[in-house]
Amino acid sequence: ISPSSRPTTAIPNWDLNFLDIASNFTAGSTNEITFMYEIGAGRKYKFGLFAQGCTDNVTGLNHTIATVSTPTDNYVTENLHVLLDIKNMASIRTSNIWNEIAATMEMCITLQLISGTTGMVVRKDNHNIALELVNVGVFGGPQA
C-alpha cells in the first residue's frame, strides 16, 4: 500500500481558554482591566461585558473595549487580550456593576468563538468576576 497523495484537511482548532485577569487603576492608565484568553488561531470572536449573571447589559459605565491578538509560538492558538478602558472613573460608582457595600465591580464577561461560514456560536465561555477596589476614594466615594 502506498501513501495517499491526497492532501489532508487539518481539524480546526476551537480552543477557548480563559487565562487571567489583570488590573491597573493608576492615573493615566489606558486600560484598567485586561482579560486574557488563548483561542484557536484565526477564529472570529465576540466579547461581551455584562452585569453579574450575564443577562443585563452594563449601564452607567463610561468605557471602551479593544482587543489585541498575537500568535503563539505554535501558531495553532493565539493570545487574545481584551482591554477595558474606563474613561471616567466616577462612572464606576453610578454603574450597575458597582457593589457599594463590598466595594467591588461585579461583572460577567463572555467570549464566543463564531464560525466564519455559518455565523453560529461554536464555543462560549462565561465568567462572573468580582474585582475589589481597595481605594474607592479616587472614584468619588469614601476612602476604604
mmCIF file with all atom_site columns, N, CA, C and O in Angstrom, residues 51-52 59 61 91-107 129-134 136 139 141-142 144:
data_model
loop_
_atom_site.group_PDB
_atom_site.id
_atom_site.type_symbol
_atom_site.label_atom_id
_atom_site.label_alt_id
_atom_site.label_comp_id
_atom_site.label_asym_id
_atom_site.label_entity_id
_atom_site.label_seq_id
_atom_site.pdbx_PDB_ins_code
_atom_site.Cartn_x
_atom_site.Cartn_y
_atom_site.Cartn_z
_atom_site.occupancy
_atom_site.B_iso_or_equiv
_atom_site.pdbx_formal_charge
_atom_site.auth_seq_id
_atom_site.auth_comp_id
_atom_site.auth_asym_id
_atom_site.auth_atom_id
_atom_site.pdbx_PDB_model_num
ATOM 1   N N  . ALA A 1 51  ? -23.554 42.824 33.372 1.00 0.00 ? 51  ALA A N  1
ATOM 2   C CA . ALA A 1 51  ? -23.658 42.813 34.825 1.00 0.00 ? 51  ALA A CA 1
ATOM 3   C C  . ALA A 1 51  ? -23.578 41.356 35.269 1.00 0.00 ? 51  ALA A C  1
ATOM 4   O O  . ALA A 1 51  ? -23.808 40.435 34.475 1.00 0.00 ? 51  ALA A O  1
ATOM 5   N N  . GLN A 1 52  ? -23.235 41.149 36.536 1.00 0.00 ? 52  GLN A N  1
ATOM 6   C CA . GLN A 1 52  ? -23.081 39.790 37.036 1.00 0.00 ? 52  GLN A CA 1
ATOM 7   C C  . GLN A 1 52  ? -24.352 38.989 36.758 1.00 0.00 ? 52  GLN A C  1
ATOM 8   O O  . GLN A 1 52  ? -25.455 39.481 36.909 1.00 0.00 ? 52  GLN A O  1
ATOM 9   N N  . THR A 1 59  ? -24.679 49.211 32.368 1.00 0.00 ? 59  THR A N  1
ATOM 10  C CA . THR A 1 59  ? -25.198 50.570 32.188 1.00 0.00 ? 59  THR A CA 1
ATOM 11  C C  . THR A 1 59  ? -24.463 51.508 33.126 1.00 0.00 ? 59  THR A C  1
ATOM 12  O O  . THR A 1 59  ? -24.000 51.104 34.195 1.00 0.00 ? 59  THR A O  1
ATOM 13  N N  . LEU A 1 61  ? -21.555 52.880 32.970 1.00 0.00 ? 61  LEU A N  1
ATOM 14  C CA . LEU A 1 61  ? -20.088 52.864 32.979 1.00 0.00 ? 61  LEU A CA 1
ATOM 15  C C  . LEU A 1 61  ? -19.573 53.462 31.674 1.00 0.00 ? 61  LEU A C  1
ATOM 16  O O  . LEU A 1 61  ? -19.864 52.950 30.592 1.00 0.00 ? 61  LEU A O  1
ATOM 17  N N  . SER A 1 91  ? -17.726 57.108 36.955 1.00 0.00 ? 91  SER A N  1
ATOM 18  C CA . SER A 1 91  ? -18.849 56.348 36.389 1.00 0.00 ? 91  SER A CA 1
ATOM 19  C C  . SER A 1 91  ? -18.922 54.925 36.946 1.00 0.00 ? 91  SER A C  1
ATOM 20  O O  . SER A 1 91  ? -19.961 54.275 36.828 1.00 0.00 ? 91  SER A O  1
ATOM 21  N N  . ILE A 1 92  ? -17.841 54.453 37.557 1.00 0.00 ? 92  ILE A N  1
ATOM 22  C CA . ILE A 1 92  ? -17.878 53.122 38.178 1.00 0.00 ? 92  ILE A CA 1
ATOM 23  C C  . ILE A 1 92  ? -18.981 53.088 39.230 1.00 0.00 ? 92  ILE A C  1
ATOM 24  O O  . ILE A 1 92  ? -19.788 52.167 39.281 1.00 0.00 ? 92  ILE A O  1
ATOM 25  N N  . ARG A 1 93  ? -19.019 54.137 40.060 1.00 0.00 ? 93  ARG A N  1
ATOM 26  C CA . ARG A 1 93  ? -19.984 54.181 41.173 1.00 0.00 ? 93  ARG A CA 1
ATOM 27  C C  . ARG A 1 93  ? -21.415 54.337 40.707 1.00 0.00 ? 93  ARG A C  1
ATOM 28  O O  . ARG A 1 93  ? -22.339 54.002 41.446 1.00 0.00 ? 93  ARG A O  1
ATOM 29  N N  . THR A 1 94  ? -21.638 54.864 39.520 1.00 0.00 ? 94  THR A N  1
ATOM 30  C CA . THR A 1 94  ? -23.009 55.043 39.028 1.00 0.00 ? 94  THR A CA 1
ATOM 31  C C  . THR A 1 94  ? -23.445 53.889 38.128 1.00 0.00 ? 94  THR A C  1
ATOM 32  O O  . THR A 1 94  ? -24.571 53.877 37.650 1.00 0.00 ? 94  THR A O  1
ATOM 33  N N  . SER A 1 95  ? -22.558 52.934 37.912 1.00 0.00 ? 95  SER A N  1
ATOM 34  C CA . SER A 1 95  ? -22.881 51.825 37.019 1.00 0.00 ? 95  SER A CA 1
ATOM 35  C C  . SER A 1 95  ? -23.629 50.710 37.751 1.00 0.00 ? 95  SER A C  1
ATOM 36  O O  . SER A 1 95  ? -23.627 50.646 38.979 1.00 0.00 ? 95  SER A O  1
ATOM 37  N N  . ASN A 1 96  ? -24.226 49.831 36.975 1.00 0.00 ? 96  ASN A N  1
ATOM 38  C CA . ASN A 1 96  ? -24.955 48.703 37.560 1.00 0.00 ? 96  ASN A CA 1
ATOM 39  C C  . ASN A 1 96  ? -24.031 47.535 37.913 1.00 0.00 ? 96  ASN A C  1
ATOM 40  O O  . ASN A 1 96  ? -24.507 46.490 38.338 1.00 0.00 ? 96  ASN A O  1
ATOM 41  N N  . ILE A 1 97  ? -22.718 47.705 37.772 1.00 0.00 ? 97  ILE A N  1
ATOM 42  C CA . ILE A 1 97  ? -21.786 46.640 38.170 1.00 0.00 ? 97  ILE A CA 1
ATOM 43  C C  . ILE A 1 97  ? -21.078 46.977 39.483 1.00 0.00 ? 97  ILE A C  1
ATOM 44  O O  . ILE A 1 97  ? -20.253 46.213 39.958 1.00 0.00 ? 97  ILE A O  1
ATOM 45  N N  . TRP A 1 98  ? -21.415 48.127 40.085 1.00 0.00 ? 98  TRP A N  1
ATOM 46  C CA . TRP A 1 98  ? -20.771 48.540 41.324 1.00 0.00 ? 98  TRP A CA 1
ATOM 47  C C  . TRP A 1 98  ? -21.563 48.037 42.521 1.00 0.00 ? 98  TRP A C  1
ATOM 48  O O  . TRP A 1 98  ? -22.769 48.246 42.624 1.00 0.00 ? 98  TRP A O  1
ATOM 49  N N  . ASN A 1 99  ? -20.867 47.373 43.448 1.00 0.00 ? 99  ASN A N  1
ATOM 50  C CA . ASN A 1 99  ? -21.448 46.938 44.714 1.00 0.00 ? 99  ASN A CA 1
ATOM 51  C C  . ASN A 1 99  ? -20.848 47.826 45.795 1.00 0.00 ? 99  ASN A C  1
ATOM 52  O O  . ASN A 1 99  ? -19.691 47.654 46.175 1.00 0.00 ? 99  ASN A O  1
ATOM 53  N N  . GLU A 1 100 ? -21.632 48.783 46.254 1.00 0.00 ? 100 GLU A N  1
ATOM 54  C CA . GLU A 1 100 ? -21.168 49.783 47.228 1.00 0.00 ? 100 GLU A CA 1
ATOM 55  C C  . GLU A 1 100 ? -20.734 49.135 48.543 1.00 0.00 ? 100 GLU A C  1
ATOM 56  O O  . GLU A 1 100 ? -19.728 49.524 49.131 1.00 0.00 ? 100 GLU A O  1
ATOM 57  N N  . ILE A 1 101 ? -21.477 48.150 49.016 1.00 0.00 ? 101 ILE A N  1
ATOM 58  C CA . ILE A 1 101 ? -21.190 47.527 50.314 1.00 0.00 ? 101 ILE A CA 1
ATOM 59  C C  . ILE A 1 101 ? -19.856 46.789 50.290 1.00 0.00 ? 101 ILE A C  1
ATOM 60  O O  . ILE A 1 101 ? -19.035 46.917 51.186 1.00 0.00 ? 101 ILE A O  1
ATOM 61  N N  . ALA A 1 102 ? -19.609 46.023 49.236 1.00 0.00 ? 102 ALA A N  1
ATOM 62  C CA . ALA A 1 102 ? -18.373 45.230 49.145 1.00 0.00 ? 102 ALA A CA 1
ATOM 63  C C  . ALA A 1 102 ? -17.229 45.993 48.473 1.00 0.00 ? 102 ALA A C  1
ATOM 64  O O  . ALA A 1 102 ? -16.101 45.509 48.446 1.00 0.00 ? 102 ALA A O  1
ATOM 65  N N  . ALA A 1 103 ? -17.512 47.178 47.935 1.00 0.00 ? 103 ALA A N  1
ATOM 66  C CA . ALA A 1 103 ? -16.520 47.954 47.170 1.00 0.00 ? 103 ALA A CA 1
ATOM 67  C C  . ALA A 1 103 ? -15.917 47.112 46.053 1.00 0.00 ? 103 ALA A C  1
ATOM 68  O O  . ALA A 1 103 ? -14.706 47.038 45.883 1.00 0.00 ? 103 ALA A O  1
ATOM 69  N N  . THR A 1 104 ? -16.803 46.466 45.288 1.00 0.00 ? 104 THR A N  1
ATOM 70  C CA . THR A 1 104 ? -16.362 45.612 44.188 1.00 0.00 ? 104 THR A CA 1
ATOM 71  C C  . THR A 1 104 ? -17.094 45.970 42.897 1.00 0.00 ? 104 THR A C  1
ATOM 72  O O  . THR A 1 104 ? -18.252 46.401 42.920 1.00 0.00 ? 104 THR A O  1
ATOM 73  N N  . MET A 1 105 ? -16.384 45.752 41.805 1.00 0.00 ? 105 MET A N  1
ATOM 74  C CA . MET A 1 105 ? -17.009 45.780 40.485 1.00 0.00 ? 105 MET A CA 1
ATOM 75  C C  . MET A 1 105 ? -17.402 44.329 40.208 1.00 0.00 ? 105 MET A C  1
ATOM 76  O O  . MET A 1 105 ? -16.546 43.445 40.207 1.00 0.00 ? 105 MET A O  1
ATOM 77  N N  . GLU A 1 106 ? -18.682 44.094 39.998 1.00 0.00 ? 106 GLU A N  1
ATOM 78  C CA . GLU A 1 106 ? -19.183 42.736 39.787 1.00 0.00 ? 106 GLU A CA 1
ATOM 79  C C  . GLU A 1 106 ? -19.745 42.648 38.381 1.00 0.00 ? 106 GLU A C  1
ATOM 80  O O  . GLU A 1 106 ? -20.735 43.294 38.059 1.00 0.00 ? 106 GLU A O  1
ATOM 81  N N  . MET A 1 107 ? -19.071 41.856 37.562 1.00 0.00 ? 107 MET A N  1
ATOM 82  C CA . MET A 1 107 ? -19.427 41.805 36.152 1.00 0.00 ? 107 MET A CA 1
ATOM 83  C C  . MET A 1 107 ? -19.355 40.380 35.630 1.00 0.00 ? 107 MET A C  1
ATOM 84  O O  . MET A 1 107 ? -18.816 39.490 36.280 1.00 0.00 ? 107 MET A O  1
ATOM 85  N N  . ILE A 1 129 ? -17.158 37.834 37.601 1.00 0.00 ? 129 ILE A N  1
ATOM 86  C CA . ILE A 1 129 ? -15.939 38.344 38.220 1.00 0.00 ? 129 ILE A CA 1
ATOM 87  C C  . ILE A 1 129 ? -16.309 39.438 39.212 1.00 0.00 ? 129 ILE A C  1
ATOM 88  O O  . ILE A 1 129 ? -17.124 40.316 38.913 1.00 0.00 ? 129 ILE A O  1
ATOM 89  N N  . ALA A 1 130 ? -15.698 39.384 40.388 1.00 0.00 ? 130 ALA A N  1
ATOM 90  C CA . ALA A 1 130 ? -15.821 40.458 41.371 1.00 0.00 ? 130 ALA A CA 1
ATOM 91  C C  . ALA A 1 130 ? -14.422 41.017 41.588 1.00 0.00 ? 130 ALA A C  1
ATOM 92  O O  . ALA A 1 130 ? -13.519 40.314 42.024 1.00 0.00 ? 130 ALA A O  1
ATOM 93  N N  . LEU A 1 131 ? -14.241 42.270 41.250 1.00 0.00 ? 131 LEU A N  1
ATOM 94  C CA . LEU A 1 131 ? -12.938 42.920 41.354 1.00 0.00 ? 131 LEU A CA 1
ATOM 95  C C  . LEU A 1 131 ? -13.003 43.944 42.485 1.00 0.00 ? 131 LEU A C  1
ATOM 96  O O  . LEU A 1 131 ? -13.702 44.955 42.390 1.00 0.00 ? 131 LEU A O  1
ATOM 97  N N  . GLU A 1 132 ? -12.293 43.643 43.576 1.00 0.00 ? 132 GLU A N  1
ATOM 98  C CA . GLU A 1 132 ? -12.302 44.534 44.732 1.00 0.00 ? 132 GLU A CA 1
ATOM 99  C C  . GLU A 1 132 ? -11.421 45.749 44.465 1.00 0.00 ? 132 GLU A C  1
ATOM 100 O O  . GLU A 1 132 ? -10.282 45.623 44.020 1.00 0.00 ? 132 GLU A O  1
ATOM 101 N N  . LEU A 1 133 ? -11.961 46.924 44.748 1.00 0.00 ? 133 LEU A N  1
ATOM 102 C CA . LEU A 1 133 ? -11.215 48.166 44.590 1.00 0.00 ? 133 LEU A CA 1
ATOM 103 C C  . LEU A 1 133 ? -10.855 48.662 45.982 1.00 0.00 ? 133 LEU A C  1
ATOM 104 O O  . LEU A 1 133 ? -11.727 48.986 46.786 1.00 0.00 ? 133 LEU A O  1
ATOM 105 N N  . VAL A 1 134 ? -9.568  48.710 46.271 1.00 0.00 ? 134 VAL A N  1
ATOM 106 C CA . VAL A 1 134 ? -9.088  48.999 47.619 1.00 0.00 ? 134 VAL A CA 1
ATOM 107 C C  . VAL A 1 134 ? -9.285  50.465 47.990 1.00 0.00 ? 134 VAL A C  1
ATOM 108 O O  . VAL A 1 134 ? -9.713  50.775 49.085 1.00 0.00 ? 134 VAL A O  1
ATOM 109 N N  . VAL A 1 136 ? -11.418 53.282 47.024 1.00 0.00 ? 136 VAL A N  1
ATOM 110 C CA . VAL A 1 136 ? -12.534 53.793 46.234 1.00 0.00 ? 136 VAL A CA 1
ATOM 111 C C  . VAL A 1 136 ? -12.653 55.305 46.301 1.00 0.00 ? 136 VAL A C  1
ATOM 112 O O  . VAL A 1 136 ? -13.442 55.890 45.577 1.00 0.00 ? 136 VAL A O  1
ATOM 113 N N  . PHE A 1 139 ? -12.622 57.287 43.171 1.00 0.00 ? 139 PHE A N  1
ATOM 114 C CA . PHE A 1 139 ? -13.785 57.195 42.296 1.00 0.00 ? 139 PHE A CA 1
ATOM 115 C C  . PHE A 1 139 ? -14.946 58.044 42.820 1.00 0.00 ? 139 PHE A C  1
ATOM 116 O O  . PHE A 1 139 ? -16.067 57.901 42.397 1.00 0.00 ? 139 PHE A O  1
ATOM 117 N N  . GLY A 1 141 ? -15.887 58.197 46.157 1.00 0.00 ? 141 GLY A N  1
ATOM 118 C CA . GLY A 1 141 ? -16.532 57.624 47.341 1.00 0.00 ? 141 GLY A CA 1
ATOM 119 C C  . GLY A 1 141 ? -15.626 57.718 48.545 1.00 0.00 ? 141 GLY A C  1
ATOM 120 O O  . GLY A 1 141 ? -14.543 58.315 48.488 1.00 0.00 ? 141 GLY A O  1
ATOM 121 N N  . PRO A 1 142 ? -16.021 57.118 49.641 1.00 0.00 ? 142 PRO A N  1
ATOM 122 C CA . PRO A 1 142 ? -15.202 57.179 50.872 1.00 0.00 ? 142 PRO A CA 1
ATOM 123 C C  . PRO A 1 142 ? -13.917 56.368 50.734 1.00 0.00 ? 142 PRO A C  1
ATOM 124 O O  . PRO A 1 142 ? -13.854 55.430 49.955 1.00 0.00 ? 142 PRO A O  1
ATOM 125 N N  . ALA A 1 144 ? -11.354 53.605 51.588 1.00 0.00 ? 144 ALA A N  1
ATOM 126 C CA . ALA A 1 144 ? -11.508 52.272 52.182 1.00 0.00 ? 144 ALA A CA 1
ATOM 127 C C  . ALA A 1 144 ? -10.272 51.895 52.973 1.00 0.00 ? 144 ALA A C  1
ATOM 128 O O  . ALA A 1 144 ? -9.212  52.405 52.759 1.00 0.00 ? 144 ALA A O  1
#
